[in-house]
Amino acid sequence: MDPFTTVTGRAAPLLLANIDTDVIIRVEHLTAPDQTVLGRYAFESLRYEADGSEKAGFVLNRPDFRGAPILLAGANFGCGSSREGAVTAIQQMGIRSVIAPSFGDIFYGNCFQNGLLPIRLPENVIAELAAAPLLSVDLARQAVIAGNAVHPFEIDPRRREALLEGLDDIGLTLKQMAAIRDFQSHDRVARPWVWTPVALNGTTS
Amino acid sequence: MPTLIDKIWAAHGVRDLGDGWALLHIDRTLVHDLIGSMVEQFADSGRTLADPDLVFATPDHAVSSAPGRTATTYPLGGRLHGALKEACAKLGVRFFDIGQEGQGIVHVMGPELGLVLPGTTVICCDSHTCTNGALGALAFGVGSTEMVHALATSTLRMRKPKQMRLTLDGVLGQGVTAKDVILHIIGTLGASAGVEHLVEYAGSAVRDMEVEARLTLCNLSVELGARSGIVAPDEKAIAYLRGRRYAPAGAQFEQAGAYWRSLFSDDDAVFDREEAIDVAAVAPTVTWGTSPEDAIAVNGVIPGPDASKDAAKQRSIAAALDYMGLEAGRPIAGTPIDRVFIGSCTNSRISDLRAAAAIARGRRVAPNVSAWVVPGSVAVKRAAEAEGLDQVFLDAGFEWREPGCSMCVAANGEQAGPGVRVVSTSNRNFVGRQGPGTRTHLASPAMAAAAAVAGAIIDVRSL
Ligand code: SF4
């Protein structure tokens, strides 16, 4: 994962509540062999007419917001499914950070796994940001900057560090395998029923 | 002092990582076909699976539900099925294939096989993993990167979520089910009420529910915004698990049962948020819009944007009315429908099919309505056929199909067309969920069957 430091650019306002993961990326694109073209299908139902032409009114189709690196959204953005393609589809559109009052929990976690920065800010602050011509998202300072206005945001310190440094969780945890095996050997004694039935796994049919 | 969730969390802590983070042991990882390519990559990358015995797989999302289907009836799904099957063979993972007892929607198959046990941690690359909380497991959906982490290490790095207790008291009215209760709750509290929380369902109404009803209740926890839902294991849960294929047996079952009985929130446990709902006031409930929070009593009227004070929500209501082709201020009952889907991990178990069959028996699906029944698993299908439920449905003009997710997410190509109005027993009425432009109304199995015979949304109590 690439590290995240700062992003500066236009912020496209998509201020609807409960934008769900099916709206962000339809499931059939996740069954397609090529997963590098998801960006084309992001927000499909909002972005395109039934005949495939672009809807002129949709914010990310407007010339001034096309390719904007920051998205402003309504409450509960990314609610719904666990599909990580929802994060990659947004990233493939060129968006690096999403600012919303709240996020779907799994989507929020998936953002950090892929280097998309989700920022929680109150609705009134987001309304203010929507009026700014240019925004800067500074992860090291933990702030969104619009002209002279600096809006600090909260973020879990571990997640912030992992993003800033582009850390790989799996690599870190693999170093703990001895502790994991140790836990398991104790657990086999404490809760044998968790382990015995599935030990037959390969042999039952 | 500790809550039920605290107890399970503590029992799974491999390591305290500091700042509130823990390395949490994962006891069960369930896998489905939609991540078939990812499991294939895992197998091909030369990574090792930490504990193949703790991983179980089945194809459900992208398999056809057509009678007589094979793995490749839906070709795109066939590719995923093949990838998953091969990867499972390579990795030593148990794969419940099409036609085998055990195949089914992953959240139907887990409890049914006794894979999901009270006090265990269960993950799956699917947000409705929360369903399994009905058995007292800490079960939640993860993205594919976290899934790879769990496959490689049998752990996840997690920060403990906040906890909410939802106390449900009162007695359900006639025609009211767990599905109506949870839709009513989401309609009342909103689709983001549970964000950043795990929800424990408590109260006499939950204790009165059978395990299958609790599975339905917990299934929609993610629609409340929560990462998961859970019910403390009681004698009903323990009785449900006795004799299941992967549940412990004999003396070990009794030993496990003693431990399971210790899994409850202590009297003085403190939650970050508490809510209480009187279920006696819940009517059969149906959604009118494109979020599960757009839920109203079937005898209610469709709201307009003025129903909310929040500007973003007002825009969403207006957009939803437009998408759904509905007019604010009109009764929802009487809205003509085109299709009915009875199935999904919410409502495809034997008790659901019995409830739908009770309505279908001796009646006919309305002309111009096409109605499907898709059992949740091979085991459910066989049980229903043994009771003759398939014949009840067929006689009434329903289609009786093969187990899988089918029209719930339409990942297998089973989409309804643009503008088509569907009453569905699934859990999501999102824009385009059942196909581009398709209009979805969520309801219980009995309400869906009633809509099928009436050709319109109708109060099941009036039949
Ligand atoms: S039935 Fe629907 S909600 Fe359940 S796992 Fe399948 S697609 Fe997801």
CSV table of C-alpha atoms in Angstrom, one decimal, chain B residues 84-261:
chain,number,residue,atom,x,y,z
B,84,LEU,CA,-12.9,-21.5,-5.5
B,85,LYS,CA,-13.2,-25.2,-5.7
B,86,GLU,CA,-9.7,-25.7,-7.0
B,87,ALA,CA,-8.2,-23.3,-4.5
B,88,CYS,CA,-10.0,-25.1,-1.7
B,89,ALA,CA,-8.6,-28.4,-2.9
B,90,LYS,CA,-5.1,-27.0,-3.0
B,91,LEU,CA,-5.4,-25.4,0.5
B,92,GLY,CA,-7.1,-28.3,2.2
B,93,VAL,CA,-10.3,-26.3,2.8
B,94,ARG,CA,-13.7,-28.1,3.1
B,95,PHE,CA,-15.8,-27.2,0.2
B,96,PHE,CA,-19.6,-27.9,0.2
B,97,ASP,CA,-20.3,-28.2,-3.5
B,98,ILE,CA,-23.5,-27.8,-5.4
B,99,GLY,CA,-26.0,-30.6,-4.7
B,100,GLN,CA,-24.2,-31.6,-1.5
B,101,GLU,CA,-25.8,-31.3,1.9
B,102,GLY,CA,-24.1,-28.3,3.3
B,103,GLN,CA,-24.2,-26.1,0.1
B,104,GLY,CA,-26.3,-23.0,0.6
B,105,ILE,CA,-26.2,-19.4,1.4
B,106,VAL,CA,-23.1,-19.1,3.6
B,107,HIS,CA,-25.0,-17.6,6.6
B,108,VAL,CA,-27.7,-20.3,6.4
B,109,MET,CA,-25.1,-23.1,6.1
B,110,GLY,CA,-22.9,-22.1,9.0
B,111,PRO,CA,-25.5,-22.4,11.8
B,112,GLU,CA,-27.2,-25.3,10.1
B,113,LEU,CA,-24.0,-27.4,10.1
B,114,GLY,CA,-23.1,-26.5,13.7
B,115,LEU,CA,-20.0,-24.6,12.4
B,116,VAL,CA,-21.1,-21.5,14.3
B,117,LEU,CA,-21.0,-22.1,18.0
B,118,PRO,CA,-21.7,-19.7,21.0
B,119,GLY,CA,-18.7,-17.8,22.1
B,120,THR,CA,-16.7,-18.3,18.9
B,121,THR,CA,-15.5,-15.6,16.6
B,122,VAL,CA,-16.7,-16.0,13.0
B,123,ILE,CA,-15.8,-14.0,9.9
B,124,CYS,CA,-16.7,-14.0,6.3
B,125,CYS,CA,-16.1,-11.7,3.4
B,126,ASP,CA,-19.8,-10.6,3.6
B,127,SER,CA,-21.5,-8.0,5.7
B,128,HIS,CA,-24.4,-10.3,6.7
B,129,THR,CA,-22.0,-12.5,8.7
B,130,CYS,CA,-23.8,-10.7,11.6
B,131,THR,CA,-26.6,-13.2,11.1
B,132,ASN,CA,-24.6,-15.8,13.0
B,133,GLY,CA,-24.7,-13.7,16.2
B,134,ALA,CA,-28.1,-15.3,16.8
B,135,LEU,CA,-26.2,-18.3,18.3
B,136,GLY,CA,-24.1,-16.2,20.6
B,137,ALA,CA,-21.1,-16.0,18.3
B,138,LEU,CA,-19.1,-12.8,17.7
B,139,ALA,CA,-19.6,-12.8,13.9
B,140,PHE,CA,-18.8,-10.0,11.5
B,141,GLY,CA,-18.2,-9.2,7.9
B,142,VAL,CA,-14.7,-8.2,6.7
B,143,GLY,CA,-13.2,-6.9,3.5
B,144,SER,CA,-11.0,-9.1,1.3
B,145,THR,CA,-7.7,-7.7,2.6
B,146,GLU,CA,-8.8,-8.5,6.2
B,147,MET,CA,-9.9,-11.9,4.9
B,148,VAL,CA,-6.4,-12.7,3.6
B,149,HIS,CA,-5.0,-11.6,7.0
B,150,ALA,CA,-7.3,-14.1,8.7
B,151,LEU,CA,-6.5,-16.9,6.3
B,152,ALA,CA,-2.8,-16.3,6.7
B,153,THR,CA,-2.8,-15.9,10.5
B,154,SER,CA,-6.2,-17.0,12.0
B,155,THR,CA,-6.3,-13.6,13.6
B,156,LEU,CA,-7.4,-10.1,12.9
B,157,ARG,CA,-6.1,-6.8,14.3
B,158,MET,CA,-9.1,-5.1,15.7
B,159,ARG,CA,-10.2,-2.2,17.9
B,160,LYS,CA,-13.1,-3.1,20.1
B,161,PRO,CA,-16.2,-1.4,18.8
B,162,LYS,CA,-18.6,0.4,21.1
B,163,GLN,CA,-21.6,-1.6,22.4
B,164,MET,CA,-25.3,-1.0,22.2
B,165,ARG,CA,-28.0,-3.0,23.9
B,166,LEU,CA,-31.4,-3.1,22.2
B,167,THR,CA,-34.0,-4.4,24.6
B,168,LEU,CA,-37.1,-5.8,23.0
B,169,ASP,CA,-40.0,-6.5,25.3
B,170,GLY,CA,-43.7,-7.3,24.7
B,171,VAL,CA,-45.5,-10.0,22.7
B,172,LEU,CA,-45.6,-10.0,18.9
B,173,GLY,CA,-49.0,-9.3,17.4
B,174,GLN,CA,-50.7,-11.6,14.9
B,175,GLY,CA,-49.0,-11.7,11.5
B,176,VAL,CA,-45.9,-10.0,12.9
B,177,THR,CA,-42.5,-11.7,12.7
B,178,ALA,CA,-38.8,-11.0,13.6
B,179,LYS,CA,-38.4,-9.5,10.1
B,180,ASP,CA,-41.2,-6.9,10.8
B,181,VAL,CA,-39.6,-6.2,14.2
B,182,ILE,CA,-36.1,-5.5,12.8
B,183,LEU,CA,-37.4,-3.4,9.9
B,184,HIS,CA,-39.5,-1.4,12.4
B,185,ILE,CA,-36.4,-0.9,14.5
B,186,ILE,CA,-34.3,0.4,11.6
B,187,GLY,CA,-37.2,2.6,10.5
B,188,THR,CA,-37.4,4.0,14.0
B,189,LEU,CA,-33.7,4.4,14.9
B,190,GLY,CA,-32.3,4.9,11.3
B,191,ALA,CA,-29.9,3.1,9.1
B,192,SER,CA,-26.8,4.6,10.8
B,193,ALA,CA,-28.0,4.1,14.5
B,194,GLY,CA,-25.6,1.2,15.0
B,195,VAL,CA,-22.5,2.7,13.2
B,196,GLU,CA,-19.3,1.9,15.2
B,197,HIS,CA,-21.3,-0.4,17.5
B,198,LEU,CA,-21.9,-4.1,18.1
B,199,VAL,CA,-25.5,-4.6,19.1
B,200,GLU,CA,-26.7,-7.1,21.8
B,201,TYR,CA,-30.4,-7.9,21.4
B,202,ALA,CA,-32.0,-8.6,24.8
B,203,GLY,CA,-35.4,-8.7,26.4
B,204,SER,CA,-38.3,-11.0,26.7
B,205,ALA,CA,-39.3,-10.7,23.0
B,206,VAL,CA,-35.9,-12.0,22.0
B,207,ARG,CA,-36.0,-14.8,24.5
B,208,ASP,CA,-39.4,-15.8,23.2
B,209,MET,CA,-38.0,-16.0,19.6
B,210,GLU,CA,-36.9,-19.3,18.2
B,211,VAL,CA,-33.3,-19.5,16.9
B,212,GLU,CA,-34.4,-19.1,13.3
B,213,ALA,CA,-36.3,-15.9,14.1
B,214,ARG,CA,-33.2,-14.6,15.9
B,215,LEU,CA,-31.1,-15.3,12.8
B,216,THR,CA,-33.5,-13.1,10.9
B,217,LEU,CA,-33.2,-10.4,13.6
B,218,CYS,CA,-29.4,-10.4,13.7
B,219,ASN,CA,-29.2,-10.6,9.8
B,220,LEU,CA,-30.3,-7.0,9.5
B,221,SER,CA,-28.0,-5.7,12.2
B,222,VAL,CA,-25.7,-4.3,9.4
B,223,GLU,CA,-28.7,-2.5,8.0
B,224,LEU,CA,-29.0,-0.7,11.3
B,225,GLY,CA,-25.4,0.3,10.6
B,226,ALA,CA,-23.9,-2.1,13.2
B,227,ARG,CA,-20.9,-4.3,12.5
B,228,SER,CA,-22.8,-7.1,14.1
B,229,GLY,CA,-25.6,-8.2,16.4
B,230,ILE,CA,-25.6,-10.9,19.0
B,231,VAL,CA,-28.0,-12.8,21.3
B,232,ALA,CA,-26.9,-14.5,24.5
B,233,PRO,CA,-27.0,-18.2,24.1
B,234,ASP,CA,-29.8,-19.9,26.0
B,235,GLU,CA,-31.4,-23.3,26.2
B,236,LYS,CA,-33.0,-22.7,22.8
B,237,ALA,CA,-29.7,-22.1,21.2
B,238,ILE,CA,-28.1,-25.1,22.9
B,239,ALA,CA,-31.0,-27.3,21.9
B,240,TYR,CA,-30.7,-26.0,18.3
B,241,LEU,CA,-27.0,-27.0,18.1
B,242,ARG,CA,-27.4,-30.5,19.6
B,243,GLY,CA,-26.7,-33.2,17.0
B,244,ARG,CA,-25.6,-30.8,14.3
B,245,ARG,CA,-22.9,-32.2,12.0
B,246,TYR,CA,-19.9,-30.0,13.2
B,247,ALA,CA,-21.2,-29.3,16.7
B,248,PRO,CA,-19.4,-31.1,19.5
B,249,ALA,CA,-21.0,-34.4,20.6
B,250,GLY,CA,-21.3,-36.4,23.8
B,251,ALA,CA,-19.5,-35.3,26.9
B,252,GLN,CA,-17.9,-32.5,25.0
B,253,PHE,CA,-21.2,-31.0,24.1
B,254,GLU,CA,-22.2,-31.0,27.8
B,255,GLN,CA,-18.8,-29.4,28.7
B,256,ALA,CA,-19.4,-26.8,26.0
B,257,GLY,CA,-23.0,-26.2,27.1
B,258,ALA,CA,-21.8,-25.4,30.6
B,259,TYR,CA,-19.5,-22.7,29.2
B,260,TRP,CA,-22.1,-21.4,26.8
B,261,ARG,CA,-24.5,-20.8,29.7
